[in-house]
PDB file of N, CA, C and O in Angstrom, chain B, residues numbered from 101:
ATOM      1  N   UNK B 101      99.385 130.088  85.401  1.00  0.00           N
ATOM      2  CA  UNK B 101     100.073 129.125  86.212  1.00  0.00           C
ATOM      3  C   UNK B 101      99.075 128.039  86.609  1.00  0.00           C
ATOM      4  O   UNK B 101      97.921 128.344  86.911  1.00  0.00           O
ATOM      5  N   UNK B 102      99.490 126.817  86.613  1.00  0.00           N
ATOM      6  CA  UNK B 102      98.677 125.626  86.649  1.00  0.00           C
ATOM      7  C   UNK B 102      98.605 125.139  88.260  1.00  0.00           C
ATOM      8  O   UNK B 102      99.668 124.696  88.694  1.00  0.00           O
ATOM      9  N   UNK B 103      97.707 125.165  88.996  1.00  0.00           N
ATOM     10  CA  UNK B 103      97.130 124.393  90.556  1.00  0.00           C
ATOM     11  C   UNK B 103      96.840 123.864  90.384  1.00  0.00           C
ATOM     12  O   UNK B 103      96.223 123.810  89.319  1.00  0.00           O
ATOM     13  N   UNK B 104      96.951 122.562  91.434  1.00  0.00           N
ATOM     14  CA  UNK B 104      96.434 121.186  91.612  1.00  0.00           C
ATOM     15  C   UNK B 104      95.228 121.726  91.945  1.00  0.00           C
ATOM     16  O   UNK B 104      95.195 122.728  92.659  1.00  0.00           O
ATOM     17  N   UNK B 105      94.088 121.141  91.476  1.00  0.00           N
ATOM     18  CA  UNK B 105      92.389 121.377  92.112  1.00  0.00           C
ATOM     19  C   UNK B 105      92.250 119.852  92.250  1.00  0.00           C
ATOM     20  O   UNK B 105      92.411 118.879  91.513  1.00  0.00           O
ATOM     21  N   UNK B 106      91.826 120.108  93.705  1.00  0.00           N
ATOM     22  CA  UNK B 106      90.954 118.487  94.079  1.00  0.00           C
ATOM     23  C   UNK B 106      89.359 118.156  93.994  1.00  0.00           C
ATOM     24  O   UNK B 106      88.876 117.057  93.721  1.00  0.00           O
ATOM     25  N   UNK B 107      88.680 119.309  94.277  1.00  0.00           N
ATOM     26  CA  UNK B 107      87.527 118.956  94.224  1.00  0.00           C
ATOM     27  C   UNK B 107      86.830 120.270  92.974  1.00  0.00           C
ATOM     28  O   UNK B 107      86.253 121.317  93.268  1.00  0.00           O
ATOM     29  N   UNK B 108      87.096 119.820  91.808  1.00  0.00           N
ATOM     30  CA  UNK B 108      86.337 120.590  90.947  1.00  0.00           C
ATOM     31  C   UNK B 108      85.447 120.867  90.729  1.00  0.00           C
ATOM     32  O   UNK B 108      84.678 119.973  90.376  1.00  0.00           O
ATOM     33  N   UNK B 109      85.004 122.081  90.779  1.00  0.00           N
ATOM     34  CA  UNK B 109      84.042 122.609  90.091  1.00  0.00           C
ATOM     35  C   UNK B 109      83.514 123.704  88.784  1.00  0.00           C
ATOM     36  O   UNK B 109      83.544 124.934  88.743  1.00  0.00           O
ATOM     37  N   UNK B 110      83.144 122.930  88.008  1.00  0.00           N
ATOM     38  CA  UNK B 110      83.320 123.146  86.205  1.00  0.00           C
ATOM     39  C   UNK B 110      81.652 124.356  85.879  1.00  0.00           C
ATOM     40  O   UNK B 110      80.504 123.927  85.761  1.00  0.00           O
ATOM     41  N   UNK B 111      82.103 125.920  85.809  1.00  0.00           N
ATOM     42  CA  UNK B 111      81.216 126.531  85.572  1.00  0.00           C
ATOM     43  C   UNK B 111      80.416 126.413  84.406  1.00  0.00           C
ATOM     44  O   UNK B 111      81.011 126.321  83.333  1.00  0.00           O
ATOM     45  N   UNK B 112      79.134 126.397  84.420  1.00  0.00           N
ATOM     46  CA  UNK B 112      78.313 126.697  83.293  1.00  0.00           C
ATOM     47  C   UNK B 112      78.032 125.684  82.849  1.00  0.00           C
ATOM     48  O   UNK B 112      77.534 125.668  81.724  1.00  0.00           O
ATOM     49  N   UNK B 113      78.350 123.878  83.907  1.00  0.00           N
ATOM     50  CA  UNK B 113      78.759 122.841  83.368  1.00  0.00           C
ATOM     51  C   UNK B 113      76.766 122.995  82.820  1.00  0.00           C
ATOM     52  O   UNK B 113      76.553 123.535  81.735  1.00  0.00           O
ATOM     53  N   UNK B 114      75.922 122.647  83.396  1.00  0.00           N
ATOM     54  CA  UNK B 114      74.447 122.689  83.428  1.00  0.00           C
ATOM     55  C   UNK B 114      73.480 123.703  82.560  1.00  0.00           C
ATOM     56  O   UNK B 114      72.295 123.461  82.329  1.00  0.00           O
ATOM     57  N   UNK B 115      74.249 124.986  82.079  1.00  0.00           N
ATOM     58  CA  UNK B 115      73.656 125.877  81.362  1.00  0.00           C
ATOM     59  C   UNK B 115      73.520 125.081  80.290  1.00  0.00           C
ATOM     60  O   UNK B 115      74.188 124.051  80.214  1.00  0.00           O
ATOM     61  N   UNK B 116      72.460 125.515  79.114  1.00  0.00           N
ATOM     62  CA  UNK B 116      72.545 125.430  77.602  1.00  0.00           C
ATOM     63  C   UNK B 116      72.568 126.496  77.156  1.00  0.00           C
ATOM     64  O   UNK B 116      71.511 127.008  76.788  1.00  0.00           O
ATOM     65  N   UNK B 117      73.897 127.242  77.034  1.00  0.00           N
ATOM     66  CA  UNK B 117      74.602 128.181  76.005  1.00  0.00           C
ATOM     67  C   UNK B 117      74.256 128.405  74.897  1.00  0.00           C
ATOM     68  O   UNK B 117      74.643 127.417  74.272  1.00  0.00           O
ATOM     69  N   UNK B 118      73.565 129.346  73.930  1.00  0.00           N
ATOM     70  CA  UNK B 118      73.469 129.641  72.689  1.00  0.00           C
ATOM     71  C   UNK B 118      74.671 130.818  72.508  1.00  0.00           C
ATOM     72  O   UNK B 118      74.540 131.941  72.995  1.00  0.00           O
ATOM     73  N   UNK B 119      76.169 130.289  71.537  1.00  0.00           N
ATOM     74  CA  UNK B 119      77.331 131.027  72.164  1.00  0.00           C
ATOM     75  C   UNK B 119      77.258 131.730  71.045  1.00  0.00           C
ATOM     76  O   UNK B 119      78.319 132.318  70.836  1.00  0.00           O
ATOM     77  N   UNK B 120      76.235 131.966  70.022  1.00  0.00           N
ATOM     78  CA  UNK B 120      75.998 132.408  69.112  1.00  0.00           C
ATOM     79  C   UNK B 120      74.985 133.542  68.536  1.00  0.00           C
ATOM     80  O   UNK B 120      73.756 133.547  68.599  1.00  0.00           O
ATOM     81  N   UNK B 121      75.759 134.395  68.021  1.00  0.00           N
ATOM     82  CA  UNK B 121      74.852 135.701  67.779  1.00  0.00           C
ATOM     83  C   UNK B 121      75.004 136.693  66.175  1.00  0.00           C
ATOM     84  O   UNK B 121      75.864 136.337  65.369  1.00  0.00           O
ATOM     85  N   UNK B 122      74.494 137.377  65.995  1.00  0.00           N
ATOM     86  CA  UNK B 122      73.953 138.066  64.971  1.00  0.00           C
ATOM     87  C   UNK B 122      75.196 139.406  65.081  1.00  0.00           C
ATOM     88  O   UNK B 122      75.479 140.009  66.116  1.00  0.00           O
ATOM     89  N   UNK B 123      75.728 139.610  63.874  1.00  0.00           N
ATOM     90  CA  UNK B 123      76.760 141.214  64.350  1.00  0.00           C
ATOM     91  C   UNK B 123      75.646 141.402  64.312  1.00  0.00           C
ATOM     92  O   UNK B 123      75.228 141.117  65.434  1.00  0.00           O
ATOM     93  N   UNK B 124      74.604 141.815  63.514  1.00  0.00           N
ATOM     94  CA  UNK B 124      73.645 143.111  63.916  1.00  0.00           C
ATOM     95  C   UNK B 124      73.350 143.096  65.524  1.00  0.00           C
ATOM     96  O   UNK B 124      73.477 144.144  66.159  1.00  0.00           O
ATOM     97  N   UNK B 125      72.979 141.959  66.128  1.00  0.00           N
ATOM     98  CA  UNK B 125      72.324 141.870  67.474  1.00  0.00           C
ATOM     99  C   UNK B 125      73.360 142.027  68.342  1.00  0.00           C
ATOM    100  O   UNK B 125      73.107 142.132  69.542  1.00  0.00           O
ATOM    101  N   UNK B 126      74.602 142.064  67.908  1.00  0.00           N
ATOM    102  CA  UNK B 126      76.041 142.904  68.586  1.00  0.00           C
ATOM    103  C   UNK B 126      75.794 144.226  68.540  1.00  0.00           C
ATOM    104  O   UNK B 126      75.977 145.078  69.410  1.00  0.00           O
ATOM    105  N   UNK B 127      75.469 144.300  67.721  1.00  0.00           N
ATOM    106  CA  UNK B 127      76.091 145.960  67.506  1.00  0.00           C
ATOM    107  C   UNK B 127      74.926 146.599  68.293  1.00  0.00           C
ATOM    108  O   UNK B 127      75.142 147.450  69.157  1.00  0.00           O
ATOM    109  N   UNK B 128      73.428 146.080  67.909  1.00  0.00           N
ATOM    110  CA  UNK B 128      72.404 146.283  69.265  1.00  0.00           C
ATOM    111  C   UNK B 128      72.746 146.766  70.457  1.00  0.00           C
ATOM    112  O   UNK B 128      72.729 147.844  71.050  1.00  0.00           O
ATOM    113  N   UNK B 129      73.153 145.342  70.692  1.00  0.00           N
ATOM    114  CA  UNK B 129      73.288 145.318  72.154  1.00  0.00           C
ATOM    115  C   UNK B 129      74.440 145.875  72.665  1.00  0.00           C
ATOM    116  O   UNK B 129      74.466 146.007  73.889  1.00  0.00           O
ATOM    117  N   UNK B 130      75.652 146.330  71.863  1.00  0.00           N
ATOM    118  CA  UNK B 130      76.679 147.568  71.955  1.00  0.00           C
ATOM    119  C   UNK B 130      75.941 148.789  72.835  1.00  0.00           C
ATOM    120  O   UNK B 130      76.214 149.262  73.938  1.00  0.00           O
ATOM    121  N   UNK B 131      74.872 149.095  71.849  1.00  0.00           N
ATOM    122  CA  UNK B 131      74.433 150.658  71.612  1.00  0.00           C
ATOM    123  C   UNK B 131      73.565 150.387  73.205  1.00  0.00           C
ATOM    124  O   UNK B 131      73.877 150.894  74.283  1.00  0.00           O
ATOM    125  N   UNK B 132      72.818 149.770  73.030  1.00  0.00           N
ATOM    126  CA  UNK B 132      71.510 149.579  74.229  1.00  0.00           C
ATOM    127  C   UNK B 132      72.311 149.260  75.477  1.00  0.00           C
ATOM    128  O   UNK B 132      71.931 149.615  76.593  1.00  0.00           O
ATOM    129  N   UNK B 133      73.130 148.764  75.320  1.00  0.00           N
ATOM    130  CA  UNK B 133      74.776 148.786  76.875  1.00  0.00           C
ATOM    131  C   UNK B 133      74.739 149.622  76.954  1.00  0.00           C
ATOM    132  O   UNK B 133      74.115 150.035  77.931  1.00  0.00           O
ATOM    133  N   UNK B 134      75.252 150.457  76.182  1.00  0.00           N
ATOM    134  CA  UNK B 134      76.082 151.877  76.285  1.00  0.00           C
ATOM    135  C   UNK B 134      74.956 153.411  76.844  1.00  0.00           C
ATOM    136  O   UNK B 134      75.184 154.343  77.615  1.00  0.00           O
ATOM    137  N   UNK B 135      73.939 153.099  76.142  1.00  0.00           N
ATOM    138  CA  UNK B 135      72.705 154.210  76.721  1.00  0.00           C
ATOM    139  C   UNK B 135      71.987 153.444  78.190  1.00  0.00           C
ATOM    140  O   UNK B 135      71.060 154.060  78.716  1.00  0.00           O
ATOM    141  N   UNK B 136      72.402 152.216  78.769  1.00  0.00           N
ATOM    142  CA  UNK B 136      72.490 152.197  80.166  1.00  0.00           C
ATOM    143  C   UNK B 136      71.497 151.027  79.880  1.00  0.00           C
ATOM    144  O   UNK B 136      72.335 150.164  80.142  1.00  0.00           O
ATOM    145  N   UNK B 137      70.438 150.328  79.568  1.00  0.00           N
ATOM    146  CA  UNK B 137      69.963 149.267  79.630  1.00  0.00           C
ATOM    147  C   UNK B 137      70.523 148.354  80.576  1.00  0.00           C
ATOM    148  O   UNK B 137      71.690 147.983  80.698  1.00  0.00           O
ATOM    149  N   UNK B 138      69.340 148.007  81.325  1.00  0.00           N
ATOM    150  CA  UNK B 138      69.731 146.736  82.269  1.00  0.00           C
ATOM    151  C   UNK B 138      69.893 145.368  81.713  1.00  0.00           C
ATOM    152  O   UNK B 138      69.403 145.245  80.590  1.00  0.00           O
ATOM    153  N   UNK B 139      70.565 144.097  82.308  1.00  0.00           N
ATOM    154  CA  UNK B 139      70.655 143.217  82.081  1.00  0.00           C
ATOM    155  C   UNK B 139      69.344 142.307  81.547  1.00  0.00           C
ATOM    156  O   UNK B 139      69.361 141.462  80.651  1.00  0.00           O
ATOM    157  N   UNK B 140      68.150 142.755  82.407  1.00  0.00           N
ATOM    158  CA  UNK B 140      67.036 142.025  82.106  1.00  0.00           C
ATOM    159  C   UNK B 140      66.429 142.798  81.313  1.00  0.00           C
ATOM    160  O   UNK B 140      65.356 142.311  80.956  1.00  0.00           O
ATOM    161  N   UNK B 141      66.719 144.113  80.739  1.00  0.00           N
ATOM    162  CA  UNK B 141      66.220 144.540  79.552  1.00  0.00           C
ATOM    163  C   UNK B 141      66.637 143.626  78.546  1.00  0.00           C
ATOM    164  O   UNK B 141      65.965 142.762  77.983  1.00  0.00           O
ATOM    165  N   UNK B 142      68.033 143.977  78.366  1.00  0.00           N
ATOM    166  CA  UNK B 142      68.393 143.203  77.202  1.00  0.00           C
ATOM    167  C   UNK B 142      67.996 141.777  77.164  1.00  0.00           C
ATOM    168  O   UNK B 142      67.573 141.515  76.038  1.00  0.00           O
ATOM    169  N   UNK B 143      67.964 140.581  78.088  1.00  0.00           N
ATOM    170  CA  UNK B 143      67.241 139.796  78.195  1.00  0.00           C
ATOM    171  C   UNK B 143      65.956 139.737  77.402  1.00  0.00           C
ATOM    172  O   UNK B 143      65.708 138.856  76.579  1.00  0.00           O
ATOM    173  N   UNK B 144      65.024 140.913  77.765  1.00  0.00           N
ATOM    174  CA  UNK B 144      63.891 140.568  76.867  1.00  0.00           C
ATOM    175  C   UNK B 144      64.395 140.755  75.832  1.00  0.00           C
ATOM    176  O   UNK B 144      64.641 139.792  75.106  1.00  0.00           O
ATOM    177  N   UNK B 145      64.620 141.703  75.549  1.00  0.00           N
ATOM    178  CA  UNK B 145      64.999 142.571  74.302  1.00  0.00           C
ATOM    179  C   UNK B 145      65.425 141.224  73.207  1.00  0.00           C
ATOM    180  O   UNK B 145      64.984 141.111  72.063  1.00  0.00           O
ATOM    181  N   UNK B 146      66.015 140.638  73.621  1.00  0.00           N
ATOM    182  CA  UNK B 146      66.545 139.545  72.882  1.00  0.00           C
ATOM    183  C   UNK B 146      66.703 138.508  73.029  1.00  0.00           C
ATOM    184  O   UNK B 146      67.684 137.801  72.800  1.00  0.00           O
ATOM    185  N   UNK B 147      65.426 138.227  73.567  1.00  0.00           N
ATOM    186  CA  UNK B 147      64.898 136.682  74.122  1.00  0.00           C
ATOM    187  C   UNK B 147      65.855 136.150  74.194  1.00  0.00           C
ATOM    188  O   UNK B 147      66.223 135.545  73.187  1.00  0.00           O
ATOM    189  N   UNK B 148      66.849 136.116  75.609  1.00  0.00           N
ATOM    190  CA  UNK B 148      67.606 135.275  75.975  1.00  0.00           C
ATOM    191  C   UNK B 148      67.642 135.435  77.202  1.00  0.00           C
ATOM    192  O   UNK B 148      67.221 136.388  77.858  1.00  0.00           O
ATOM    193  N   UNK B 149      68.474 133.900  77.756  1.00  0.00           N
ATOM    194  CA  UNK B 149      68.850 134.212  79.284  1.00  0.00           C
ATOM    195  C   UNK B 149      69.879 134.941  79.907  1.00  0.00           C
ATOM    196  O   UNK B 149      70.931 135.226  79.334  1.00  0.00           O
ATOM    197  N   UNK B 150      69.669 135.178  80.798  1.00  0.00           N
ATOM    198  CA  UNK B 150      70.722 136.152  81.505  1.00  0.00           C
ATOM    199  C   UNK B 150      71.828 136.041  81.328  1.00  0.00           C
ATOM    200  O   UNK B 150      72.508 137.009  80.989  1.00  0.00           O
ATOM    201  N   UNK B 151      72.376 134.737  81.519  1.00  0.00           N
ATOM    202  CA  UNK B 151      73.683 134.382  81.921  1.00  0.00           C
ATOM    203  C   UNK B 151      74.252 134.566  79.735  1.00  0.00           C
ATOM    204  O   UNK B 151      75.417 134.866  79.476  1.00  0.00           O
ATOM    205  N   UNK B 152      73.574 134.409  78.969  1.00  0.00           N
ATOM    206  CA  UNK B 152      74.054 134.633  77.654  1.00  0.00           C
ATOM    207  C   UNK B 152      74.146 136.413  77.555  1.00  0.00           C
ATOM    208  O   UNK B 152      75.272 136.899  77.449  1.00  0.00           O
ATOM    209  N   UNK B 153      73.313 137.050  77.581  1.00  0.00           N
ATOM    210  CA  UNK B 153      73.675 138.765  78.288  1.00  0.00           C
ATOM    211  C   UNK B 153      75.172 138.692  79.032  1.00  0.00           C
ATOM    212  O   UNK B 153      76.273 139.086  78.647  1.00  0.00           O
ATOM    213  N   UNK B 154      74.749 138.022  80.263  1.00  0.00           N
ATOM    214  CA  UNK B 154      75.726 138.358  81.207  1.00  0.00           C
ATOM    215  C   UNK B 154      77.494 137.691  80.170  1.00  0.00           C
ATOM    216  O   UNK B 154      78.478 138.402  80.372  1.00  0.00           O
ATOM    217  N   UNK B 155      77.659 136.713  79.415  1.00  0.00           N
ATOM    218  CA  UNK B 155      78.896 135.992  78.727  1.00  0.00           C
ATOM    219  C   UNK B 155      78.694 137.611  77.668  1.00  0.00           C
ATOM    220  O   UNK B 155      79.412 138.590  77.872  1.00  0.00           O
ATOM    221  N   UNK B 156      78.001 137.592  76.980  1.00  0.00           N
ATOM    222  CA  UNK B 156      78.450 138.897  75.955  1.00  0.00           C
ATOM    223  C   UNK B 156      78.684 139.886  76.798  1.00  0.00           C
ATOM    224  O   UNK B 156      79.592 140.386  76.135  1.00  0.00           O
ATOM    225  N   UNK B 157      78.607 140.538  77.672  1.00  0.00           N
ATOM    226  CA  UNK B 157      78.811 141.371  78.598  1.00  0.00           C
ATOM    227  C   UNK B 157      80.440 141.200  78.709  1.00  0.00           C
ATOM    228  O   UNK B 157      81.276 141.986  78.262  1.00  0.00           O
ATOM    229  N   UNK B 158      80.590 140.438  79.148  1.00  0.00           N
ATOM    230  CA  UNK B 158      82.101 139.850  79.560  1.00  0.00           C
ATOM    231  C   UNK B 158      82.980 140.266  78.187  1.00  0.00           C
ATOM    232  O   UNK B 158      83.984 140.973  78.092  1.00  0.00           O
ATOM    233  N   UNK B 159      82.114 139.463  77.036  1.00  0.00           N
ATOM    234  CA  UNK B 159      82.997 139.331  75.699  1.00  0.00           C
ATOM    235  C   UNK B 159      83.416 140.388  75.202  1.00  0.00           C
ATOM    236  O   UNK B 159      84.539 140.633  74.762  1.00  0.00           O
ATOM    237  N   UNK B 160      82.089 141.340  75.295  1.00  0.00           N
ATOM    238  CA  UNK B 160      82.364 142.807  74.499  1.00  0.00           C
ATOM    239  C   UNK B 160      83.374 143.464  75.536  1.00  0.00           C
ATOM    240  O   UNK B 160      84.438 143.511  74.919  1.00  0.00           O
ATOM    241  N   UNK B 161      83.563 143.975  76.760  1.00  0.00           N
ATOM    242  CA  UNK B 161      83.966 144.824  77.966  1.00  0.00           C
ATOM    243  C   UNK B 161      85.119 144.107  77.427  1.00  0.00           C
ATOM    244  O   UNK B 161      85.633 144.782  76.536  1.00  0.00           O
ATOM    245  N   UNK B 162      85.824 142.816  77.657  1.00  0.00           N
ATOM    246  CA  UNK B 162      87.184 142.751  77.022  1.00  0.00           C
ATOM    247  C   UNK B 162      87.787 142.962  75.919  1.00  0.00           C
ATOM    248  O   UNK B 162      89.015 143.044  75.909  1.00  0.00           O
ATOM    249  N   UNK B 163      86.867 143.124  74.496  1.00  0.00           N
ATOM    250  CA  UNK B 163      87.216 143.763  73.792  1.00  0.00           C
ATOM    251  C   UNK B 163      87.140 145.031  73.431  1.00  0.00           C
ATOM    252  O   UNK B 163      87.098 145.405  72.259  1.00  0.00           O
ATOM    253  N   UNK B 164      87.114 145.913  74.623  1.00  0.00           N
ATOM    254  CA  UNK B 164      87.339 147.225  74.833  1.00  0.00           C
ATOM    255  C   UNK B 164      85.029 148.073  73.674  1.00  0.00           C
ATOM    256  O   UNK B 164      84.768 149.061  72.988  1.00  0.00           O
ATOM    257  N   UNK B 165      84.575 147.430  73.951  1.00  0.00           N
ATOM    258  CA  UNK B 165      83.580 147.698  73.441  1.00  0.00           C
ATOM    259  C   UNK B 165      82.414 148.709  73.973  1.00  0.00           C
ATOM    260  O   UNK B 165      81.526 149.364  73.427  1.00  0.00           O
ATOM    261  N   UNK B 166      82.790 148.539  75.101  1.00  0.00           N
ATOM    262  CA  UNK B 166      81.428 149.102  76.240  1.00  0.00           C
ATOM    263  C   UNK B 166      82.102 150.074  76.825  1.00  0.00           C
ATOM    264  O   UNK B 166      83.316 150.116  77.023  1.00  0.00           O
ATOM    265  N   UNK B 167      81.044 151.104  77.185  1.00  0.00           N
ATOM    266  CA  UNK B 167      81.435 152.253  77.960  1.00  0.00           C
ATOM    267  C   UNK B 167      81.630 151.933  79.425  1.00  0.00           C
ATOM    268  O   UNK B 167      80.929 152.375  80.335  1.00  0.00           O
ATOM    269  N   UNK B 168      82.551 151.203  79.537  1.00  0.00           N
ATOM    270  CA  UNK B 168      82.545 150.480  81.293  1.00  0.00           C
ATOM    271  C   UNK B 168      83.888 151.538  82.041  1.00  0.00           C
ATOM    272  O   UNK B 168      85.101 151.368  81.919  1.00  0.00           O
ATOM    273  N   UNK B 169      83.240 152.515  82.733  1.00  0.00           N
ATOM    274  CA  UNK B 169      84.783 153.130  83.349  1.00  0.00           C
ATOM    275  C   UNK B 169      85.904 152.078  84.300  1.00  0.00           C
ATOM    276  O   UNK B 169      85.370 151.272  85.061  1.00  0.00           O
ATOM    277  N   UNK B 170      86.535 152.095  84.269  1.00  0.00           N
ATOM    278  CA  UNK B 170      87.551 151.211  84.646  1.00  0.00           C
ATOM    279  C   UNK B 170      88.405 151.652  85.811  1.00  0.00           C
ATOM    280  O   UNK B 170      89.171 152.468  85.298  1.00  0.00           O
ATOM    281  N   UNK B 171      88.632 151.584  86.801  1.00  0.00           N
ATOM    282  CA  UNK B 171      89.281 152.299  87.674  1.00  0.00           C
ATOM    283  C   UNK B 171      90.703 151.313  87.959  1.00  0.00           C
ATOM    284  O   UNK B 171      90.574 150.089  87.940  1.00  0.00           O
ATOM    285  N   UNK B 172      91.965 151.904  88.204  1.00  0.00           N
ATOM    286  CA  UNK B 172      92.868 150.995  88.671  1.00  0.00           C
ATOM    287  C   UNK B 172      93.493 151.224  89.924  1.00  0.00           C
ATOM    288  O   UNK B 172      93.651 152.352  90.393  1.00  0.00           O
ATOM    289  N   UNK B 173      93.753 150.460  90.323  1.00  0.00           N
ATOM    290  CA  UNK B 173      93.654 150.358  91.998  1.00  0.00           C
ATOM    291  C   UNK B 173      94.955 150.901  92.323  1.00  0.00           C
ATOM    292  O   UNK B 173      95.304 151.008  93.499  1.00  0.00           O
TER     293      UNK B 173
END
């Protein structure tokens, strides 16, 4: 459903996004999620910034990928 917004504010407007990745470095970072790795592991792990972790994080968990228990309210 569409709201009027008056004073916008556009996320990620300032990041530089690399929205691009390797299946192998998917499937990585599948496995290294799943055996519990932190965010700033994987960070090093794959020389990137957080917030690109943190968007694949998002990407994979919605496509049912990650061992994320889910509780419903």
């Amino acid at each position: 459903m569409y709201h009027k917004r008056h004073n916008l504010y556009i996320m990620l407007e300032d990041e530089d996004v690399d929205w691009y990745w390797d299946e192998s470095e998917v499937i990585e970072f599948d496995r290294m999620f799943n055996e519990g790795a932190t965010v700033l592991e994987l960070s090093q792990h794959f020389c990137r910034p957080t917030v690109e972790i943190a968007l694949l994080t998002i990407d994979r968990d919605l496509k049912g990928m990650l061992g994320v228990c889910q509780h419903s309210n």
